[in-house]
PDB file of C-alpha atoms in Angstrom:
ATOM      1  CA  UNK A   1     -12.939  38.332  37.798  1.00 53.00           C
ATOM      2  CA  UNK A   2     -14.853  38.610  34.723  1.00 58.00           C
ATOM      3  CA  UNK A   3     -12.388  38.717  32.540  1.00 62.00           C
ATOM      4  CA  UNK A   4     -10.989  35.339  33.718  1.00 60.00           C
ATOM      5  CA  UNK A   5     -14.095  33.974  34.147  1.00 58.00           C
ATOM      6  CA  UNK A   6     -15.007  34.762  30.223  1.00 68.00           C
ATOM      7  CA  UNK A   7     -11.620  33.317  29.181  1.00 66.00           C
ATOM      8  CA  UNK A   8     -13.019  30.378  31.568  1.00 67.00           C
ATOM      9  CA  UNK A   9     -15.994  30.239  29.064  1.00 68.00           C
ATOM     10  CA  UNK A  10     -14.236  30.197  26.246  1.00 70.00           C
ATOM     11  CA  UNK A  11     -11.242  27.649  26.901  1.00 72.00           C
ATOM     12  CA  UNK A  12     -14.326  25.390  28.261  1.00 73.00           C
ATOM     13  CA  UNK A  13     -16.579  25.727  24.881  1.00 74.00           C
ATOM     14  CA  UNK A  14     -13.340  25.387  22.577  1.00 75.00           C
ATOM     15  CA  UNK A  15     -12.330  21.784  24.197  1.00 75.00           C
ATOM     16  CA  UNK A  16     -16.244  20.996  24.324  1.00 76.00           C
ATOM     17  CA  UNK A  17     -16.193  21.525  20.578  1.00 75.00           C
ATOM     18  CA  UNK A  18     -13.528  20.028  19.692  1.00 77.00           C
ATOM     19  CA  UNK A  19     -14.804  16.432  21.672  1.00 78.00           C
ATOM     20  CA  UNK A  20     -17.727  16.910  19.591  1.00 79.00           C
ATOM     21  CA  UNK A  21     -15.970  17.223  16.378  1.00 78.00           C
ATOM     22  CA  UNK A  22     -13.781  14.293  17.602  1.00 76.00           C
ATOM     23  CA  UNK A  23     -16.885  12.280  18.491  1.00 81.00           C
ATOM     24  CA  UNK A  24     -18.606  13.348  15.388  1.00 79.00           C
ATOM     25  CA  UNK A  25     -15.457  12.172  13.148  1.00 79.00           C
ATOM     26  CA  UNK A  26     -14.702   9.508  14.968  1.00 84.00           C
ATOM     27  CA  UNK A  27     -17.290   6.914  12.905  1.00 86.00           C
ATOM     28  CA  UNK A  28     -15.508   8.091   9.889  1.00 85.00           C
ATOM     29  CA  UNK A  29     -11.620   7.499  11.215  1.00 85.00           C
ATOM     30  CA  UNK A  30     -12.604   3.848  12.066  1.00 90.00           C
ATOM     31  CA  UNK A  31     -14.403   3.418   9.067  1.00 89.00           C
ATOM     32  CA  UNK A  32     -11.823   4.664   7.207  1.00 90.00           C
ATOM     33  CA  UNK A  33      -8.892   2.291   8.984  1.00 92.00           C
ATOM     34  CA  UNK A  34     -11.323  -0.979   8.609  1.00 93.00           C
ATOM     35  CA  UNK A  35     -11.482  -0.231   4.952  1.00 93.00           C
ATOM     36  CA  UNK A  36      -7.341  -0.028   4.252  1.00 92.00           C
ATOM     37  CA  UNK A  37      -7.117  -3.051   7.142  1.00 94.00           C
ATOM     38  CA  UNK A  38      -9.392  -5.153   5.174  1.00 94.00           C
ATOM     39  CA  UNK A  39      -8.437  -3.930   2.074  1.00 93.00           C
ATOM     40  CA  UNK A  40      -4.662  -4.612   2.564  1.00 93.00           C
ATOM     41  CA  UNK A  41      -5.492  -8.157   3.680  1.00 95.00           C
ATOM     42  CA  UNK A  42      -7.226  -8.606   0.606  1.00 94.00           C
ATOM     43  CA  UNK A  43      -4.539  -7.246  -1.326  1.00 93.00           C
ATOM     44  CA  UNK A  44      -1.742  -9.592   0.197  1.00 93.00           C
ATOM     45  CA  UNK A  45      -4.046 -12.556  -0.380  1.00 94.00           C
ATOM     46  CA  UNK A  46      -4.828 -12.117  -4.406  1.00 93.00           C
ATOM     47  CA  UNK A  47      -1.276 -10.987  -4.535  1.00 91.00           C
ATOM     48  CA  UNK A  48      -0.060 -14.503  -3.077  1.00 91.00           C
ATOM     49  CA  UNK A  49      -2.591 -15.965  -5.427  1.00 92.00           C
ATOM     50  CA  UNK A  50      -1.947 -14.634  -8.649  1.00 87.00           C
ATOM     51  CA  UNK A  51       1.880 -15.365  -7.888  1.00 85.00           C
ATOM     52  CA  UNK A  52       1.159 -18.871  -7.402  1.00 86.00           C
ATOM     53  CA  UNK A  53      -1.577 -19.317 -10.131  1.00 85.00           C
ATOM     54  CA  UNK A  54       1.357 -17.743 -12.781  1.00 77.00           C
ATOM     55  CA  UNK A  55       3.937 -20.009 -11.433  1.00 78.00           C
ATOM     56  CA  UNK A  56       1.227 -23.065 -12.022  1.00 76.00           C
ATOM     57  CA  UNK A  57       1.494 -21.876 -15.493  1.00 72.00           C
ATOM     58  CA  UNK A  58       5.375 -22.495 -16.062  1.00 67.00           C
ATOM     59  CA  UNK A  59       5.353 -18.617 -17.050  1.00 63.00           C
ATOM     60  CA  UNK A  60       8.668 -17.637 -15.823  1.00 62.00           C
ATOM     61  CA  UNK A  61      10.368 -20.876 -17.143  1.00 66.00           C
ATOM     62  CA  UNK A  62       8.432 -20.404 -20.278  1.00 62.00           C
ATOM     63  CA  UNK A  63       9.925 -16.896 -20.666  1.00 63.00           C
ATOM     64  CA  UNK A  64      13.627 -18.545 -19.313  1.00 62.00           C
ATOM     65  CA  UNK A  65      12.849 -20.869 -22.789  1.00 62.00           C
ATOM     66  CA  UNK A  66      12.628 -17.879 -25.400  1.00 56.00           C
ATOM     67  CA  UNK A  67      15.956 -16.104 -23.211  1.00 58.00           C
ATOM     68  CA  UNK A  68      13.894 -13.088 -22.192  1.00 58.00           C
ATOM     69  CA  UNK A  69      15.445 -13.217 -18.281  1.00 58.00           C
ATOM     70  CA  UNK A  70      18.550 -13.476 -19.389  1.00 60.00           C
ATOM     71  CA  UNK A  71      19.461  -9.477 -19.851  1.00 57.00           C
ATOM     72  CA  UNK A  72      17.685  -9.043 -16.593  1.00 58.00           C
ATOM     73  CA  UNK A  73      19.934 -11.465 -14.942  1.00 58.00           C
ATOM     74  CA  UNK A  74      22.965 -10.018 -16.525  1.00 59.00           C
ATOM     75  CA  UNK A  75      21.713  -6.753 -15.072  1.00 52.00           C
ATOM     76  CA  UNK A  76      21.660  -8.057 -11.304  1.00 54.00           C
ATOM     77  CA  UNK A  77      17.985  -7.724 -11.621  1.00 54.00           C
ATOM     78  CA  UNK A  78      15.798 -11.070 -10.554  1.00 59.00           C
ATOM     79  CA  UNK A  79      13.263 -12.157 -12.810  1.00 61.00           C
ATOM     80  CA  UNK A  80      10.743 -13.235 -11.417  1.00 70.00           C
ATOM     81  CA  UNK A  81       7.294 -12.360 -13.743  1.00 73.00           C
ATOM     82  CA  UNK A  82       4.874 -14.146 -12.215  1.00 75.00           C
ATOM     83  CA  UNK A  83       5.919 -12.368  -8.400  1.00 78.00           C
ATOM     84  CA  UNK A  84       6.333  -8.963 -10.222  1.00 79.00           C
ATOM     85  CA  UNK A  85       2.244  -9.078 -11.027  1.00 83.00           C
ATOM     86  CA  UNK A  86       1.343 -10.289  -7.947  1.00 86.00           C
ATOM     87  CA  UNK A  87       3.015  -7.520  -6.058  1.00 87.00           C
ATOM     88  CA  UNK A  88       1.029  -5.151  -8.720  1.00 86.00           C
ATOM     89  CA  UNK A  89      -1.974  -6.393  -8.044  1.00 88.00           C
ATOM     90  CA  UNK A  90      -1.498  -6.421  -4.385  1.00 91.00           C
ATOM     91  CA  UNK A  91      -0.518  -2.601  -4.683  1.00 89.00           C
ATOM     92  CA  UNK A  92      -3.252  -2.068  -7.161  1.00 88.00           C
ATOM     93  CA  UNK A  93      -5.807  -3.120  -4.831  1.00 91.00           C
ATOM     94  CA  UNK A  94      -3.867  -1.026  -1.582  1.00 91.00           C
ATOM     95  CA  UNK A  95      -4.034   2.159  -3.450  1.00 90.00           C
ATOM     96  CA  UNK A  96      -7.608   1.353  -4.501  1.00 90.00           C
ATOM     97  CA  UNK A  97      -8.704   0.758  -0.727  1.00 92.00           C
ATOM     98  CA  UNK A  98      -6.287   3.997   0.161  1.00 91.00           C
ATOM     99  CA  UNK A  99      -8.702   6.124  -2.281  1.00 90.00           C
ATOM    100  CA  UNK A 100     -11.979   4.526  -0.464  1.00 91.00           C
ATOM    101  CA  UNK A 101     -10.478   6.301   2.803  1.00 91.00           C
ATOM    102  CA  UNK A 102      -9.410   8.979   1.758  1.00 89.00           C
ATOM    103  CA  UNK A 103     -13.005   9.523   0.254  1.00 89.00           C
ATOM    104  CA  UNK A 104     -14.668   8.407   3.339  1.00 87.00           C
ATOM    105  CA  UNK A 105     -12.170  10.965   5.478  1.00 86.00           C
ATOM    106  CA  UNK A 106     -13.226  13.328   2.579  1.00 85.00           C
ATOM    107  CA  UNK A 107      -9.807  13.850   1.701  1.00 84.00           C
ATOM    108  CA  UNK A 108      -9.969  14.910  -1.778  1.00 86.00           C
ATOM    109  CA  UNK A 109      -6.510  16.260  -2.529  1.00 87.00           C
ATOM    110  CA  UNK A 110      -5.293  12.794  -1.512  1.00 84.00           C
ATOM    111  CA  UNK A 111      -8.145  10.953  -3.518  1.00 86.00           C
ATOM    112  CA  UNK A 112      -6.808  12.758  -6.480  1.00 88.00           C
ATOM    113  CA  UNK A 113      -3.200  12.088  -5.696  1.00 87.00           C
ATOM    114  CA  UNK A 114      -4.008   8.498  -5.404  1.00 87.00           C
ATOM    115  CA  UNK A 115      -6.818   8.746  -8.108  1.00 87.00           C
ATOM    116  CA  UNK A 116      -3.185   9.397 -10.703  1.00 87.00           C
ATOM    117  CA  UNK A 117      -1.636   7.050  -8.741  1.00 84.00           C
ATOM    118  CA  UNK A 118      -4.026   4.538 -10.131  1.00 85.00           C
ATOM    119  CA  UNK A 119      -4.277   5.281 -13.681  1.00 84.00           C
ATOM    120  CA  UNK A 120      -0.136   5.833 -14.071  1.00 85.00           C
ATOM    121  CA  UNK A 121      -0.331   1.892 -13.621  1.00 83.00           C
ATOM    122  CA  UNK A 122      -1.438   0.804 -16.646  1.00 85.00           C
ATOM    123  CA  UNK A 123       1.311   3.168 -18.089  1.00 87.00           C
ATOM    124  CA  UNK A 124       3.752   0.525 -16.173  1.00 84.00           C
ATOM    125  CA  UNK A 125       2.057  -1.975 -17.217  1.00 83.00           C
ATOM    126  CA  UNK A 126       2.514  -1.055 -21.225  1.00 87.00           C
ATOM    127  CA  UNK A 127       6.225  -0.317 -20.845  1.00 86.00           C
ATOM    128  CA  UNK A 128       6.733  -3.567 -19.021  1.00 81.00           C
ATOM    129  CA  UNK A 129       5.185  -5.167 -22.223  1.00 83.00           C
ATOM    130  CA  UNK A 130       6.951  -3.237 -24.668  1.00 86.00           C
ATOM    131  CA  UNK A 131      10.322  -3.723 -23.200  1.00 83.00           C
ATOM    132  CA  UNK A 132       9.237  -7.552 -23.005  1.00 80.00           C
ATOM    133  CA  UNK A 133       8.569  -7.941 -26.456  1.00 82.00           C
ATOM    134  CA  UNK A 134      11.624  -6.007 -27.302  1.00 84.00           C
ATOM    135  CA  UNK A 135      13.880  -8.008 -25.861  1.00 79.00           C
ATOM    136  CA  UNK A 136      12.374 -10.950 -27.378  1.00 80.00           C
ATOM    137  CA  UNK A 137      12.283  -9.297 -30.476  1.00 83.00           C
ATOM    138  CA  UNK A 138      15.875  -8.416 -29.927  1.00 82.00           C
ATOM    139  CA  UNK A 139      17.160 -12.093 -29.184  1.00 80.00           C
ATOM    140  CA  UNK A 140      15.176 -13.123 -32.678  1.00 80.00           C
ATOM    141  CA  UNK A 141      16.736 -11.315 -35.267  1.00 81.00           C
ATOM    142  CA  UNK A 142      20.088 -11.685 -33.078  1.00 81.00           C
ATOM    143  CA  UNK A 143      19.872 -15.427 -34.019  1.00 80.00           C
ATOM    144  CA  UNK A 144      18.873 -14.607 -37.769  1.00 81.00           C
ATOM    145  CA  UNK A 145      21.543 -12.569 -38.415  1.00 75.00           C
ATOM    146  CA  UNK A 146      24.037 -14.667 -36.695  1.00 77.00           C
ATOM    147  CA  UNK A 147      22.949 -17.376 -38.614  1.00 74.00           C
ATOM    148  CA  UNK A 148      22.914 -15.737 -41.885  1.00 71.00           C
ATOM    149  CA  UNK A 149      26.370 -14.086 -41.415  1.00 64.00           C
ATOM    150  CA  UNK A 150      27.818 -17.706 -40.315  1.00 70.00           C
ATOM    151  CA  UNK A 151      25.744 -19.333 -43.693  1.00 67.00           C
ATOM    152  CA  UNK A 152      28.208 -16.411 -45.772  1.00 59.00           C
ATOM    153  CA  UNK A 153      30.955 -17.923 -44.281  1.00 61.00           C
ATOM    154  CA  UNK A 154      32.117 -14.643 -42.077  1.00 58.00           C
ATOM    155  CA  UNK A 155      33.390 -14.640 -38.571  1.00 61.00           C
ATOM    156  CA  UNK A 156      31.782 -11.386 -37.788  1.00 62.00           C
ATOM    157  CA  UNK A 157      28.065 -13.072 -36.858  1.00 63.00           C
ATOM    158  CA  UNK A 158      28.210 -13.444 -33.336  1.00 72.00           C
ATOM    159  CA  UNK A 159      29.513  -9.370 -33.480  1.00 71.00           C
ATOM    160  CA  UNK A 160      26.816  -8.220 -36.117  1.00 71.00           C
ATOM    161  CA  UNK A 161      24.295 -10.226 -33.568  1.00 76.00           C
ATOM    162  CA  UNK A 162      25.315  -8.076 -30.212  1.00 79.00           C
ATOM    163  CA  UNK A 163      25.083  -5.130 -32.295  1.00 78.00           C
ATOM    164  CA  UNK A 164      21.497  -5.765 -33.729  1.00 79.00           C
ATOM    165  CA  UNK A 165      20.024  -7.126 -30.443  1.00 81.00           C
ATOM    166  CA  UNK A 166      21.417  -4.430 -28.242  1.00 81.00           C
ATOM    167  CA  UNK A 167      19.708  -1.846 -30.774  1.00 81.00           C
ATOM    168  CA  UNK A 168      16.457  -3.204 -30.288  1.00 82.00           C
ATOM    169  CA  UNK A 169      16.597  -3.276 -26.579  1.00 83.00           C
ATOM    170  CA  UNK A 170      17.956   0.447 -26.399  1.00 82.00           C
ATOM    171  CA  UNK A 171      15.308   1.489 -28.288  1.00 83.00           C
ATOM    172  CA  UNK A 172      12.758  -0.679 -26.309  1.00 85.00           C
ATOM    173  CA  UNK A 173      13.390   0.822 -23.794  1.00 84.00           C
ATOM    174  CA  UNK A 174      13.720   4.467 -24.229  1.00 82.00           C
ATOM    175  CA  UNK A 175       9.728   3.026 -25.667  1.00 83.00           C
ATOM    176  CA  UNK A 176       9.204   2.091 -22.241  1.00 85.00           C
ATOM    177  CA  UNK A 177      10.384   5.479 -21.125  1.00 83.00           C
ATOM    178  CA  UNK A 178       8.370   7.189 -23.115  1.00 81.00           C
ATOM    179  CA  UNK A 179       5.262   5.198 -22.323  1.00 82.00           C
ATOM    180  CA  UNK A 180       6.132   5.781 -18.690  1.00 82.00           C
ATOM    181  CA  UNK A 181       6.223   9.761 -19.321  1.00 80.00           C
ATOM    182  CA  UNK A 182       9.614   9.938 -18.037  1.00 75.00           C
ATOM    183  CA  UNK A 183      11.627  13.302 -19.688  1.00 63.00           C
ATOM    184  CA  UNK A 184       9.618  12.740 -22.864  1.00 65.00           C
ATOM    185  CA  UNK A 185      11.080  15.451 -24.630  1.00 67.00           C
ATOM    186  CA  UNK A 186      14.708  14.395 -23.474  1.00 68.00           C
ATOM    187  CA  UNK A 187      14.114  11.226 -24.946  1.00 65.00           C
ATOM    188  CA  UNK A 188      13.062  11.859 -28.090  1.00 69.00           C
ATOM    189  CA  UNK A 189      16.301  14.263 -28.345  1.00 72.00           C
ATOM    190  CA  UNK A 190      18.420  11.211 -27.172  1.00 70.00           C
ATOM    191  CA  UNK A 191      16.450   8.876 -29.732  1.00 68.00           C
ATOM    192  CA  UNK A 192      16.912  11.707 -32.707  1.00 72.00           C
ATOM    193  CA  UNK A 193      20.646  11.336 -31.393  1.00 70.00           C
ATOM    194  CA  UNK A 194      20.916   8.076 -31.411  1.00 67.00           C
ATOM    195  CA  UNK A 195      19.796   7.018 -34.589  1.00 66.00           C
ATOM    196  CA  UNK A 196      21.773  10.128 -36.312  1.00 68.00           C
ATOM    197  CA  UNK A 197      25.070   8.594 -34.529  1.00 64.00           C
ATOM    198  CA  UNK A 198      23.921   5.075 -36.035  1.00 62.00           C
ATOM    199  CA  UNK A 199      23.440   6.900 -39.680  1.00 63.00           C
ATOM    200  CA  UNK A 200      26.801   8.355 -39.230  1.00 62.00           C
ATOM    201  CA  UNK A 201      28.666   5.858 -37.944  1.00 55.00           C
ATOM    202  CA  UNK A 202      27.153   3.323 -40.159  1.00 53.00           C
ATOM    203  CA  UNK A 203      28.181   5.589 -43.261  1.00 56.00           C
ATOM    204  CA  UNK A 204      31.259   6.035 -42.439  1.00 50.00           C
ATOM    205  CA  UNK A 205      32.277   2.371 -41.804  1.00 51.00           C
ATOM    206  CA  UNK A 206      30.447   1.436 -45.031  1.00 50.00           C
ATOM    207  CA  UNK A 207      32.066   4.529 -47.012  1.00 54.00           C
ATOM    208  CA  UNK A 208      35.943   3.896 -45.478  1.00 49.00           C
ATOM    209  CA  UNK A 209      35.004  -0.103 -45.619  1.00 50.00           C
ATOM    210  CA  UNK A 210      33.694   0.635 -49.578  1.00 49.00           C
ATOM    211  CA  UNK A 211      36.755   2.776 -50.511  1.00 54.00           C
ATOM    212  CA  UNK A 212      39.603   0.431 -49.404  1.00 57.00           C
ATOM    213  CA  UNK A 213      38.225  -2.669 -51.067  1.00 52.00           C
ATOM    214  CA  UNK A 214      37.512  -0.471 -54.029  1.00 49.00           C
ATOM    215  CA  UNK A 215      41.555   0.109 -53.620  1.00 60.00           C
ATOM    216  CA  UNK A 216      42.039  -3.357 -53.625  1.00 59.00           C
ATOM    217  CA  UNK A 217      40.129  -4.242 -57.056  1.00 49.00           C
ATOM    218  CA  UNK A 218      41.690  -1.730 -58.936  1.00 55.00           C
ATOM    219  CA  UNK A 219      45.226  -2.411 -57.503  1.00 63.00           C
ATOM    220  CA  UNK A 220      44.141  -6.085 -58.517  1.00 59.00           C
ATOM    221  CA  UNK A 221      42.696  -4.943 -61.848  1.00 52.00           C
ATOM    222  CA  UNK A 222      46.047  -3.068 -62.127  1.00 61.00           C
ATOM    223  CA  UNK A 223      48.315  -6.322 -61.607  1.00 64.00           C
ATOM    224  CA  UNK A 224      46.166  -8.217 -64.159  1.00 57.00           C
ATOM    225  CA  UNK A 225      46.856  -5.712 -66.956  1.00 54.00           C
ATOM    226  CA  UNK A 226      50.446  -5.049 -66.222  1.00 64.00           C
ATOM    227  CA  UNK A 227      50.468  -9.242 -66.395  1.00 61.00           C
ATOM    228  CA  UNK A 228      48.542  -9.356 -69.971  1.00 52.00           C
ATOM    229  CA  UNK A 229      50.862  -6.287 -71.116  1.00 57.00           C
ATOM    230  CA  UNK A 230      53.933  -7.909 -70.072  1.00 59.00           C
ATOM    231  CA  UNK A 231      52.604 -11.096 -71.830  1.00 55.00           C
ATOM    232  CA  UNK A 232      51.706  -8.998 -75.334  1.00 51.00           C
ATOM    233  CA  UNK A 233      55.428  -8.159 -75.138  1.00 52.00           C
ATOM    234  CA  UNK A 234      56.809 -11.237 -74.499  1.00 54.00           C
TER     235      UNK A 234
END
């Protein structure tokens, strides 16, 4: 009987302190759920209006102007710029009210998850710029060199073009990748790559390219003294 009644005891304390741990953490669970509740709301509302305020501003047709959505769209992937930073500040401002939780629920592992979380964004942020710019950069000296091949008088312009502008974007983007600390060492081996295969290639074309029309002058050249010879003896 004492036995059971000691095991009694004990079952009876161990549920009595667990309510008072519930009780006691209780403040800090609701606390913790108004604070992501309101935050989210929050979020979704500066979200909605920094969409709409960018849209005010003509930004994605502006882009549409200088032909920066256009490799997106080719891709299958919408463009939409001014929705894109809207949903990144909504998210910016979810994982920010995430971390206030977790810190109130004194979660730290999951504050620091979400504290990396946080600062990777700006990282996004960067790339997003830097492919951005490339592609614009791209679609620039695309149209100078297709203009300055068509001003020669060759009908290799809109060619030279793809090749230049497609260049600048693969290398924008492994940027991007970089930037976004994605296989960093991989892509500098791919880069390396790259640009040796563009070295090679390009030497070769120029040196088999060089050596036949340096054929054709001096079978030319060859014809014009045979000519003048046959002329002496005439």
């Amino acid at each position: 009987m004492n036995t059971i009644q000691t095991w009694g005891e004990t079952i009876s304390l161990s549920f009595q302190d667990l309510w008072v741990r519930f009780i006691n953490f209780l403040p800090s669970l609701i606390g913790a759920l108004l604070v992501i509740i309101i935050g989210w709301i929050i979020a979704a509302a500066l979200g909605r209006l920094v969409a709409k305020l960018l849209n005010k501003l003509w930004l994605d047709k502006a882009l549409r102007k200088i032909r920066i959505g256009e490799i997106f769209e080719k891709a299958g992937v919408p463009f939409n710029v001014s929705n894109s930073l809207g949903f990144l500040v909504k998210w910016f401002l979810i994982i920010v009210s995430m971390m206030a939780a977790a810190d109130i629920l004194k979660l730290s592992q999951v504050t620091e998850f979400l504290n990396r979380v946080l600062l990777y964004i700006p990282n996004v942020v960067i790339a997003v710029i830097i492919l951005l710019v490339g592609v614009l950069f791209a679609n620039f000296i695309a149209q100078i060199v297709e203009h300055g091949v068509k001003a020669a008088k060759l009908e290799t312009g809109h060619f030279l073009a793809g090749i230049a502008k497609w260049s600048i974007i693969v290398f924008a983007t492994l940027a991007a990748l970089v930037q976004l600390g994605i296989a960093s060492s991989l892509l500098q081996i791919l880069f390396t790559g790259l640009v040796a295969m563009l070295a090679i290639a390009g030497g070769l074309a120029f040196g088999l390219g060089g050596r036949q029309h340096a054929e054709k002058v001096l079978v030319n050249l060859e014809k014009d003294l045979r000519k003048k010879s046959d002329g002496h003896q005439d």
